[in-house]
Amino acid sequence: MTLPYLAIDIPEGERTPLVNWLLNLIAQQQQLLEGQQETIAKLEKEVTKLQEKAASLDEQLLAAKDRELNNLQF
């Protein structure tokens, strides 16, 4: 997800302290969102790896159960 660029062009001479504070707040929030998006992307990769590992373990468990059943039948 890409954040939209906020084209805010207010000449320095026309900025009030409140406008400056709001512009800084917007910039901080954009950085925070970008950091969160990176963290989410990393976590999604980790979840995918864990799901693959769980599927592999499920397959191993089923194979072990099948072997056990085969051993009990003989």
Short mmCIF file of C-alpha atoms in Angstrom, two decimals:
data_model
loop_
_atom_site.label_atom_id
_atom_site.label_comp_id
_atom_site.label_asym_id
_atom_site.label_seq_id
_atom_site.Cartn_x
_atom_site.Cartn_y
_atom_site.Cartn_z
CA MET A 1 0.00 0.00 0.00
CA THR A 2 1.43 3.33 -1.02
CA LEU A 3 0.53 6.46 0.83
CA PRO A 4 -0.80 9.30 -1.25
CA TYR A 5 1.50 12.27 -1.55
CA LEU A 6 0.00 15.30 0.14
CA ALA A 7 0.91 18.33 -1.91
CA ILE A 8 0.64 21.00 0.72
CA ASP A 9 2.32 24.17 -0.43
CA ILE A 10 1.74 27.02 1.95
CA PRO A 11 4.31 29.81 1.72
CA GLU A 12 6.42 30.15 4.88
CA GLY A 13 5.27 33.72 5.42
CA GLU A 14 1.63 32.64 5.52
CA ARG A 15 2.08 29.77 7.95
CA THR A 16 0.87 30.14 11.48
CA PRO A 17 2.31 28.08 14.35
CA LEU A 18 -0.79 25.89 14.18
CA VAL A 19 -0.32 25.26 10.44
CA ASN A 20 3.34 24.37 11.02
CA TRP A 21 2.36 22.04 13.83
CA LEU A 22 -0.28 20.37 11.65
CA LEU A 23 2.14 19.93 8.76
CA ASN A 24 4.68 18.36 11.11
CA LEU A 25 2.00 16.12 12.54
CA ILE A 26 1.00 14.97 9.05
CA ALA A 27 4.63 14.19 8.21
CA GLN A 28 5.07 12.22 11.45
CA GLN A 29 1.90 10.24 10.83
CA GLN A 30 3.02 9.39 7.30
CA GLN A 31 6.33 8.09 8.65
CA LEU A 32 4.52 6.10 11.31
CA LEU A 33 2.21 4.54 8.71
CA GLU A 34 5.13 3.65 6.45
CA GLY A 35 6.87 1.94 9.37
CA GLN A 36 3.72 0.03 10.23
CA GLN A 37 3.32 -1.08 6.62
CA GLU A 38 6.87 -2.43 6.64
CA THR A 39 6.18 -4.28 9.88
CA ILE A 40 2.96 -5.73 8.46
CA ALA A 41 4.77 -6.92 5.34
CA LYS A 42 7.44 -8.65 7.48
CA LEU A 43 4.79 -10.26 9.67
CA GLU A 44 2.86 -11.48 6.63
CA LYS A 45 6.02 -13.19 5.35
CA GLU A 46 6.58 -14.77 8.75
CA VAL A 47 2.97 -15.99 8.89
CA THR A 48 3.36 -17.54 5.45
CA LYS A 49 6.51 -19.38 6.60
CA LEU A 50 4.73 -20.62 9.72
CA GLN A 51 1.73 -21.80 7.70
CA GLU A 52 4.05 -23.73 5.39
CA LYS A 53 5.82 -25.28 8.39
CA ALA A 54 2.48 -26.22 9.96
CA ALA A 55 1.35 -27.86 6.71
CA SER A 56 4.61 -29.81 6.57
CA LEU A 57 4.19 -30.95 10.16
CA ASP A 58 0.60 -32.00 9.43
CA GLU A 59 1.84 -34.11 6.53
CA GLN A 60 4.52 -35.68 8.72
CA LEU A 61 1.98 -36.45 11.42
CA LEU A 62 -0.39 -38.10 8.94
CA ALA A 63 2.46 -40.16 7.51
CA ALA A 64 3.49 -41.26 11.02
CA LYS A 65 -0.11 -42.23 11.84
CA ASP A 66 -0.34 -44.22 8.60
CA ARG A 67 2.90 -46.04 9.43
CA GLU A 68 1.63 -46.79 12.92
CA LEU A 69 -1.64 -48.19 11.54
CA ASN A 70 0.26 -50.31 9.04
CA ASN A 71 2.50 -51.67 11.81
CA LEU A 72 -0.52 -52.57 13.95
CA GLN A 73 -2.16 -54.46 11.07
CA PHE A 74 0.82 -56.75 10.57
#
